[in-house]
Amino acid sequence: MDSLVVQPVTSKREQKLFLEFPWTLYRGDANWIPPLRTNQRELVGYRPHPFYERNESQTFLALRGDQVVGRIAAILNRGHIERFGDSRGFFGFFECRDDPEAAAGLFDAVRRWFAERGIEKLRGPVNPSLNYELGLLIAGFDSPPTFMMTYNPPYYQRLIEDYGFRKAQDLYAYWGHVSMLPEIRAKLKPVCDKISERLGARIRYLNKRRFLDDVHQFLNIYNQSLTNTWGFVPMSEGEVRHIASALRWLMVPELALGVEVDGRMAGAVFGLPDYNPRIKQIDGRLFPFGFIHLLRNKRAIKRVRVISTNVLPEYQLLGLGLVLLDGLVPKALEWGIEEAEFSWVLESNALSRGSLEKGGAKRIKTYRLYDLHP
């Protein structure tokens, strides 16, 4: 076996090696979904992205001879440090052969990079923060991930834990089938009606004529509602605009709605069609014609990922999350949705977990974030 070399990515050629390594690593894995290539370049920091207007990353490659055997990114999230007073670095975009020496070399490189900046604690994986793709899959390897969820080989858990990382928090994905809805609605509809009547709550669907404004408003509710959530750092205004612009093409109005109390938007929920099978078909390439295949005939997609059910802090614990999900059901049925994944839900979010489990949703995947302390 060739000796190991771990080096920072400094050239366009090395950037290409970094980005293309997963296609080699996952060749033949039926459950792997390639990333959208353009999006991956931005999130790694190789092209402009609002996240990096105040944050920073450095990517590394592990090589044996001329063969890439691993990659990783060190991510300096200044927003996290300022918000929590927690001098901590993050790692992300980790991919590696089942090669403990290579994995250790990559983590060593990240630690050295942060040590030069006076930071010794690590957390990850995040790609590049909690507002994007995150977590290591540790249970639920028997099916592909849904849109914007991660996937990795089972041995990654061993590589990471053998280095000394320990669990910080788990995240869950829940699954539900349309056949479960009649029984669930029979139980919850009277409760939701009472909540709506007591609070004067009114469901409002996304307005097609002011689509971008509504998406922007939904994202602002997301930012405000998660204020007290473990590890959460609000997106910058630039990130909100950037994501809203992308969601403009991906969201469908029928699967996005808000709840108003006294004329004020108090919460929002939105689901996205699971585009992953189509992303696999276009091999992550949006151009020149991939985006046409990705976005055509969205009604043919029968699986949805319910990404976020968010309620402003002052309206939480009043049951508006149930009202939002109840309002989503009729439109999802009209759309012809057959399956839904609710992801992700923090292990520490007992309220959301309890609501989903009482409604009959099944936990199908577990993701983990790890901490490393000096």
GROMACS .gro file of C-alpha atoms in nm:
model
  374
    1MET     CA    1   0.000   0.000   0.000
    2ASP     CA    2   0.131   0.345  -0.091
    3SER     CA    3   0.212   0.580   0.195
    4LEU     CA    4  -0.053   0.830   0.296
    5VAL     CA    5  -0.036   1.199   0.210
    6VAL     CA    6  -0.294   1.447   0.341
    7GLN     CA    7  -0.279   1.788   0.178
    8PRO     CA    8  -0.488   2.105   0.160
    9VAL     CA    9  -0.677   2.168  -0.162
   10THR     CA   10  -0.512   2.463  -0.333
   11SER     CA   11  -0.561   2.419  -0.710
   12LYS     CA   12  -0.851   2.380  -0.954
   13ARG     CA   13  -0.730   2.028  -1.029
   14GLU     CA   14  -0.742   1.937  -0.660
   15GLN     CA   15  -1.088   2.092  -0.629
   16LYS     CA   16  -1.203   1.865  -0.910
   17LEU     CA   17  -1.055   1.561  -0.733
   18PHE     CA   18  -1.232   1.662  -0.412
   19LEU     CA   19  -1.570   1.704  -0.583
   20GLU     CA   20  -1.551   1.389  -0.797
   21PHE     CA   21  -1.426   1.145  -0.531
   22PRO     CA   22  -1.779   1.033  -0.420
   23TRP     CA   23  -1.854   0.904  -0.771
   24THR     CA   24  -1.562   0.663  -0.733
   25LEU     CA   25  -1.632   0.575  -0.369
   26TYR     CA   26  -2.002   0.495  -0.417
   27ARG     CA   27  -1.979   0.322  -0.754
   28GLY     CA   28  -2.223   0.032  -0.746
   29ASP     CA   29  -2.409   0.151  -0.434
   30ALA     CA   30  -2.776   0.155  -0.535
   31ASN     CA   31  -2.877   0.376  -0.243
   32TRP     CA   32  -2.630   0.659  -0.303
   33ILE     CA   33  -2.767   0.979  -0.455
   34PRO     CA   34  -2.513   1.211  -0.620
   35PRO     CA   35  -2.512   1.572  -0.504
   36LEU     CA   36  -2.623   1.846  -0.738
   37ARG     CA   37  -2.281   1.938  -0.872
   38THR     CA   38  -2.330   2.314  -0.894
   39ASN     CA   39  -2.478   2.328  -0.545
   40GLN     CA   40  -2.192   2.120  -0.403
   41ARG     CA   41  -1.930   2.359  -0.541
   42GLU     CA   42  -2.101   2.648  -0.365
   43LEU     CA   43  -2.150   2.473  -0.030
   44VAL     CA   44  -1.788   2.355  -0.019
   45GLY     CA   45  -1.675   2.711  -0.083
   46TYR     CA   46  -1.534   2.673  -0.434
   47ARG     CA   47  -1.790   2.918  -0.574
   48PRO     CA   48  -1.949   3.221  -0.404
   49HIS     CA   49  -2.219   3.138  -0.148
   50PRO     CA   50  -2.368   3.369   0.118
   51PHE     CA   51  -2.266   3.130   0.398
   52TYR     CA   52  -1.903   3.217   0.327
   53GLU     CA   53  -1.955   3.591   0.337
   54ARG     CA   54  -1.865   3.570   0.707
   55ASN     CA   55  -1.749   3.209   0.746
   56GLU     CA   56  -1.454   3.016   0.609
   57SER     CA   57  -1.358   2.667   0.496
   58GLN     CA   58  -1.048   2.471   0.399
   59THR     CA   59  -1.074   2.139   0.220
   60PHE     CA   60  -0.824   1.852   0.238
   61LEU     CA   61  -0.751   1.542   0.034
   62ALA     CA   62  -0.602   1.212   0.150
   63LEU     CA   63  -0.402   1.036  -0.120
   64ARG     CA   64  -0.213   0.710  -0.160
   65GLY     CA   65   0.005   0.752  -0.463
   66ASP     CA   66  -0.213   0.922  -0.722
   67GLN     CA   67  -0.538   0.779  -0.580
   68VAL     CA   68  -0.774   0.982  -0.363
   69VAL     CA   69  -0.877   0.777  -0.059
   70GLY     CA   70  -1.054   1.047   0.142
   71ARG     CA   71  -1.160   1.408   0.172
   72ILE     CA   72  -1.282   1.650   0.440
   73ALA     CA   73  -1.357   2.019   0.497
   74ALA     CA   74  -1.271   2.228   0.801
   75ILE     CA   75  -1.549   2.484   0.848
   76LEU     CA   76  -1.510   2.794   1.063
   77ASN     CA   77  -1.862   2.903   1.155
   78ARG     CA   78  -1.821   3.243   1.318
   79GLY     CA   79  -2.197   3.270   1.369
   80HIS     CA   80  -2.187   2.965   1.598
   81ILE     CA   81  -1.896   3.102   1.800
   82GLU     CA   82  -2.065   3.440   1.846
   83ARG     CA   83  -2.410   3.299   1.924
   84PHE     CA   84  -2.306   3.035   2.175
   85GLY     CA   85  -1.974   3.172   2.301
   86ASP     CA   86  -1.845   2.829   2.203
   87SER     CA   87  -1.500   2.822   2.044
   88ARG     CA   88  -1.565   2.520   1.825
   89GLY     CA   89  -1.477   2.419   1.472
   90PHE     CA   90  -1.681   2.200   1.239
   91PHE     CA   91  -1.597   1.931   0.988
   92GLY     CA   92  -1.802   1.835   0.688
   93PHE     CA   93  -1.810   1.681   0.339
   94PHE     CA   94  -1.628   1.381   0.488
   95GLU     CA   95  -1.586   1.085   0.254
   96CYS     CA   96  -1.331   0.808   0.301
   97ARG     CA   97  -1.234   0.458   0.206
   98ASP     CA   98  -1.245   0.204   0.488
   99ASP     CA   99  -0.895   0.320   0.574
  100PRO     CA  100  -0.849   0.417   0.943
  101GLU     CA  101  -0.510   0.578   0.876
  102ALA     CA  102  -0.661   0.801   0.605
  103ALA     CA  103  -0.957   0.899   0.825
  104ALA     CA  104  -0.725   0.982   1.116
  105GLY     CA  105  -0.501   1.183   0.884
  106LEU     CA  106  -0.795   1.388   0.761
  107PHE     CA  107  -0.917   1.460   1.115
  108ASP     CA  108  -0.561   1.549   1.217
  109ALA     CA  109  -0.540   1.799   0.931
  110VAL     CA  110  -0.866   1.962   1.036
  111ARG     CA  111  -0.752   1.984   1.399
  112ARG     CA  112  -0.420   2.143   1.299
  113TRP     CA  113  -0.601   2.400   1.082
  114PHE     CA  114  -0.824   2.498   1.375
  115ALA     CA  115  -0.539   2.488   1.627
  116GLU     CA  116  -0.370   2.762   1.423
  117ARG     CA  117  -0.683   2.968   1.494
  118GLY     CA  118  -0.695   2.888   1.864
  119ILE     CA  119  -0.979   2.634   1.837
  120GLU     CA  120  -0.953   2.283   1.982
  121LYS     CA  121  -1.311   2.148   1.994
  122LEU     CA  122  -1.477   1.991   1.688
  123ARG     CA  123  -1.830   1.903   1.581
  124GLY     CA  124  -1.968   1.739   1.268
  125PRO     CA  125  -2.049   1.632   1.011
  126VAL     CA  126  -2.225   1.941   0.876
  127ASN     CA  127  -2.230   2.040   0.509
  128PRO     CA  128  -2.162   2.322   0.594
  129SER     CA  129  -2.402   2.402   0.884
  130LEU     CA  130  -2.721   2.291   1.058
  131ASN     CA  131  -2.920   2.482   0.797
  132TYR     CA  132  -2.802   2.253   0.519
  133GLU     CA  133  -2.730   1.880   0.496
  134LEU     CA  134  -2.591   1.733   0.815
  135GLY     CA  135  -2.539   1.427   1.025
  136LEU     CA  136  -2.387   1.083   0.982
  137LEU     CA  137  -2.629   0.807   0.889
  138ILE     CA  138  -2.600   0.537   1.158
  139ALA     CA  139  -2.927   0.346   1.110
  140GLY     CA  140  -3.151   0.297   0.805
  141PHE     CA  141  -2.908   0.191   0.532
  142ASP     CA  142  -3.166  -0.017   0.347
  143SER     CA  143  -3.312   0.265   0.138
  144PRO     CA  144  -3.191   0.581  -0.039
  145PRO     CA  145  -3.211   0.915   0.141
  146THR     CA  146  -3.479   1.169   0.059
  147PHE     CA  147  -3.402   1.506  -0.095
  148MET     CA  148  -3.134   1.702   0.095
  149MET     CA  149  -3.063   1.424   0.345
  150THR     CA  150  -2.726   1.254   0.383
  151TYR     CA  151  -2.606   0.903   0.307
  152ASN     CA  152  -2.282   0.719   0.387
  153PRO     CA  153  -2.143   0.367   0.431
  154PRO     CA  154  -2.196   0.201   0.773
  155TYR     CA  155  -1.821   0.188   0.843
  156TYR     CA  156  -1.802   0.568   0.876
  157GLN     CA  157  -1.937   0.538   1.229
  158ARG     CA  158  -1.642   0.319   1.324
  159LEU     CA  159  -1.387   0.550   1.159
  160ILE     CA  160  -1.524   0.854   1.340
  161GLU     CA  161  -1.572   0.694   1.682
  162ASP     CA  162  -1.235   0.516   1.676
  163TYR     CA  163  -1.072   0.856   1.632
  164GLY     CA  164  -1.233   0.973   1.957
  165PHE     CA  165  -1.553   1.150   1.850
  166ARG     CA  166  -1.853   1.098   2.075
  167LYS     CA  167  -2.225   1.147   2.020
  168ALA     CA  168  -2.349   1.505   2.058
  169GLN     CA  169  -2.704   1.470   1.927
  170ASP     CA  170  -2.909   1.233   1.712
  171LEU     CA  171  -3.154   1.335   1.443
  172TYR     CA  172  -3.442   1.120   1.324
  173ALA     CA  173  -3.635   1.073   1.002
  174TYR     CA  174  -3.997   0.957   1.030
  175TRP     CA  175  -4.207   0.794   0.759
  176GLY     CA  176  -4.578   0.791   0.694
  177HIS     CA  177  -4.801   0.641   0.424
  178VAL     CA  178  -5.123   0.783   0.286
  179SER     CA  179  -5.309   0.473   0.408
  180MET     CA  180  -5.244   0.590   0.766
  181LEU     CA  181  -5.420   0.922   0.718
  182PRO     CA  182  -5.789   0.836   0.768
  183GLU     CA  183  -5.732   0.697   1.117
  184ILE     CA  184  -5.492   0.978   1.210
  185ARG     CA  185  -5.723   1.253   1.084
  186ALA     CA  186  -6.018   1.101   1.269
  187LYS     CA  187  -5.821   1.144   1.592
  188LEU     CA  188  -5.659   1.479   1.526
  189LYS     CA  189  -5.914   1.677   1.322
  190PRO     CA  190  -6.142   1.755   1.618
  191VAL     CA  191  -5.839   1.861   1.823
  192CYS     CA  192  -5.710   2.085   1.542
  193ASP     CA  193  -6.053   2.242   1.494
  194LYS     CA  194  -6.071   2.329   1.865
  195ILE     CA  195  -5.723   2.481   1.858
  196SER     CA  196  -5.808   2.690   1.552
  197GLU     CA  197  -6.135   2.806   1.706
  198ARG     CA  198  -5.975   2.898   2.039
  199LEU     CA  199  -5.689   3.095   1.881
  200GLY     CA  200  -5.876   3.232   1.582
  201ALA     CA  201  -5.615   3.061   1.363
  202ARG     CA  202  -5.652   3.063   0.986
  203ILE     CA  203  -5.466   2.850   0.733
  204ARG     CA  204  -5.320   3.035   0.436
  205TYR     CA  205  -5.163   2.861   0.139
  206LEU     CA  206  -4.864   2.999  -0.043
  207ASN     CA  207  -4.970   3.274  -0.284
  208LYS     CA  208  -4.865   3.195  -0.640
  209ARG     CA  209  -4.880   3.562  -0.738
  210ARG     CA  210  -4.632   3.662  -0.467
  211PHE     CA  211  -4.448   3.331  -0.454
  212LEU     CA  212  -4.098   3.461  -0.382
  213ASP     CA  213  -4.220   3.698  -0.109
  214ASP     CA  214  -4.406   3.416   0.062
  215VAL     CA  215  -4.107   3.180   0.044
  216HIS     CA  216  -3.894   3.456   0.195
  217GLN     CA  217  -4.150   3.499   0.475
  218PHE     CA  218  -4.160   3.125   0.542
  219LEU     CA  219  -3.780   3.118   0.574
  220ASN     CA  220  -3.788   3.411   0.815
  221ILE     CA  221  -4.035   3.218   1.032
  222TYR     CA  222  -3.793   2.924   1.018
  223ASN     CA  223  -3.514   3.153   1.140
  224GLN     CA  224  -3.718   3.298   1.426
  225SER     CA  225  -3.888   2.977   1.537
  226LEU     CA  226  -3.567   2.782   1.596
  227THR     CA  227  -3.409   3.041   1.823
  228ASN     CA  228  -3.401   2.803   2.120
  229THR     CA  229  -3.309   2.493   1.919
  230TRP     CA  230  -2.988   2.308   2.006
  231GLY     CA  231  -2.696   2.432   1.797
  232PHE     CA  232  -2.908   2.652   1.570
  233VAL     CA  233  -2.758   2.963   1.410
  234PRO     CA  234  -3.003   3.173   1.206
  235MET     CA  235  -2.934   3.211   0.837
  236SER     CA  236  -2.804   3.547   0.727
  237GLU     CA  237  -3.028   3.765   0.513
  238GLY     CA  238  -2.807   3.674   0.217
  239GLU     CA  239  -2.859   3.303   0.284
  240VAL     CA  240  -3.235   3.353   0.313
  241ARG     CA  241  -3.245   3.529  -0.025
  242HIS     CA  242  -3.022   3.265  -0.185
  243ILE     CA  243  -3.228   2.971  -0.057
  244ALA     CA  244  -3.556   3.145  -0.139
  245SER     CA  245  -3.438   3.190  -0.495
  246ALA     CA  246  -3.358   2.817  -0.525
  247LEU     CA  247  -3.681   2.707  -0.356
  248ARG     CA  248  -3.876   2.916  -0.604
  249TRP     CA  249  -3.816   2.638  -0.858
  250LEU     CA  250  -3.834   2.342  -0.621
  251MET     CA  251  -4.136   2.420  -0.402
  252VAL     CA  252  -4.493   2.360  -0.505
  253PRO     CA  253  -4.758   2.598  -0.365
  254GLU     CA  254  -4.991   2.313  -0.274
  255LEU     CA  255  -4.737   2.175  -0.026
  256ALA     CA  256  -4.655   2.502   0.152
  257LEU     CA  257  -4.884   2.681   0.393
  258GLY     CA  258  -4.883   2.914   0.688
  259VAL     CA  259  -5.109   2.970   0.986
  260GLU     CA  260  -5.217   3.321   1.082
  261VAL     CA  261  -5.330   3.437   1.425
  262ASP     CA  262  -5.484   3.785   1.446
  263GLY     CA  263  -5.366   3.853   1.092
  264ARG     CA  264  -5.004   3.768   1.173
  265MET     CA  265  -4.818   3.472   1.025
  266ALA     CA  266  -4.742   3.258   1.330
  267GLY     CA  267  -4.610   2.942   1.170
  268ALA     CA  268  -4.540   2.766   0.842
  269VAL     CA  269  -4.490   2.418   0.704
  270PHE     CA  270  -4.360   2.310   0.368
  271GLY     CA  271  -4.285   1.989   0.195
  272LEU     CA  272  -4.068   1.931  -0.109
  273PRO     CA  273  -4.118   1.654  -0.363
  274ASP     CA  274  -3.846   1.394  -0.330
  275TYR     CA  275  -3.634   1.488  -0.629
  276ASN     CA  276  -3.360   1.235  -0.545
  277PRO     CA  277  -3.457   0.966  -0.799
  278ARG     CA  278  -3.443   1.230  -1.072
  279ILE     CA  279  -3.112   1.369  -0.943
  280LYS     CA  280  -2.973   1.017  -0.974
  281GLN     CA  281  -3.099   0.993  -1.331
  282ILE     CA  282  -2.927   1.318  -1.432
  283ASP     CA  283  -2.617   1.223  -1.227
  284GLY     CA  284  -2.629   1.553  -1.041
  285ARG     CA  285  -2.590   1.762  -1.358
  286LEU     CA  286  -2.838   2.046  -1.393
  287PHE     CA  287  -2.688   2.171  -1.720
  288PRO     CA  288  -2.740   2.177  -2.004
  289PHE     CA  289  -3.072   1.989  -1.979
  290GLY     CA  290  -3.078   1.819  -1.641
  291PHE     CA  291  -3.288   2.088  -1.477
  292ILE     CA  292  -3.565   2.028  -1.731
  293HIS     CA  293  -3.589   1.662  -1.631
  294LEU     CA  294  -3.564   1.752  -1.263
  295LEU     CA  295  -3.855   1.997  -1.266
  296ARG     CA  296  -4.092   1.861  -1.529
  297ASN     CA  297  -4.423   1.707  -1.425
  298LYS     CA  298  -4.369   1.738  -1.050
  299ARG     CA  299  -4.705   1.570  -0.991
  300ALA     CA  300  -4.550   1.242  -1.100
  301ILE     CA  301  -4.342   1.248  -0.779
  302LYS     CA  302  -4.544   1.064  -0.514
  303ARG     CA  303  -4.309   1.101  -0.219
  304VAL     CA  304  -4.263   1.424  -0.026
  305ARG     CA  305  -4.017   1.535   0.238
  306VAL     CA  306  -4.182   1.754   0.501
  307ILE     CA  307  -3.878   1.963   0.578
  308SER     CA  308  -3.997   2.203   0.838
  309THR     CA  309  -4.293   2.272   1.063
  310ASN     CA  310  -4.210   2.595   1.240
  311VAL     CA  311  -4.404   2.811   1.485
  312LEU     CA  312  -4.286   3.143   1.627
  313PRO     CA  313  -4.166   3.113   1.990
  314GLU     CA  314  -4.458   3.309   2.137
  315TYR     CA  315  -4.708   3.071   1.973
  316GLN     CA  316  -4.532   2.745   2.052
  317LEU     CA  317  -4.695   2.484   2.281
  318LEU     CA  318  -5.040   2.598   2.159
  319GLY     CA  319  -5.088   2.319   1.908
  320LEU     CA  320  -5.037   2.521   1.590
  321GLY     CA  321  -4.792   2.261   1.457
  322LEU     CA  322  -5.078   2.010   1.448
  323VAL     CA  323  -5.301   2.266   1.276
  324LEU     CA  324  -5.037   2.316   1.008
  325LEU     CA  325  -4.994   1.943   0.943
  326ASP     CA  326  -5.372   1.898   0.935
  327GLY     CA  327  -5.394   2.175   0.675
  328LEU     CA  328  -5.127   2.009   0.465
  329VAL     CA  329  -5.311   1.677   0.439
  330PRO     CA  330  -5.594   1.770   0.195
  331LYS     CA  331  -5.356   1.932  -0.052
  332ALA     CA  332  -5.114   1.640  -0.031
  333LEU     CA  333  -5.402   1.403  -0.109
  334GLU     CA  334  -5.511   1.619  -0.402
  335TRP     CA  335  -5.155   1.617  -0.529
  336GLY     CA  336  -5.152   1.236  -0.512
  337ILE     CA  337  -4.876   1.203  -0.254
  338GLU     CA  338  -4.842   0.844  -0.133
  339GLU     CA  339  -4.553   0.870   0.115
  340ALA     CA  340  -4.403   1.139   0.337
  341GLU     CA  341  -4.079   1.165   0.528
  342PHE     CA  342  -4.062   1.406   0.820
  343SER     CA  343  -3.698   1.497   0.859
  344TRP     CA  344  -3.503   1.586   1.040
  345VAL     CA  345  -3.624   1.589   1.404
  346LEU     CA  346  -3.377   1.642   1.686
  347GLU     CA  347  -3.358   1.372   1.952
  348SER     CA  348  -3.399   1.650   2.211
  349ASN     CA  349  -3.718   1.781   2.046
  350ALA     CA  350  -3.957   1.571   2.254
  351LEU     CA  351  -4.263   1.771   2.144
  352SER     CA  352  -4.219   1.711   1.772
  353ARG     CA  353  -4.113   1.351   1.818
  354GLY     CA  354  -4.413   1.284   2.040
  355SER     CA  355  -4.656   1.441   1.794
  356LEU     CA  356  -4.523   1.234   1.504
  357GLU     CA  357  -4.515   0.910   1.701
  358LYS     CA  358  -4.868   0.963   1.835
  359GLY     CA  359  -4.978   1.020   1.477
  360GLY     CA  360  -4.840   0.681   1.377
  361ALA     CA  361  -4.525   0.791   1.194
  362LYS     CA  362  -4.243   0.534   1.197
  363ARG     CA  363  -3.881   0.622   1.269
  364ILE     CA  364  -3.684   0.488   0.972
  365LYS     CA  365  -3.343   0.656   0.985
  366THR     CA  366  -3.110   0.794   1.249
  367TYR     CA  367  -2.836   1.049   1.187
  368ARG     CA  368  -2.571   1.155   1.438
  369LEU     CA  369  -2.367   1.464   1.510
  370TYR     CA  370  -2.039   1.411   1.692
  371ASP     CA  371  -1.823   1.621   1.922
  372LEU     CA  372  -1.450   1.592   1.984
  373HIS     CA  373  -1.302   1.756   2.290
  374PRO     CA  374  -0.930   1.805   2.359
   0.00000   0.00000   0.00000
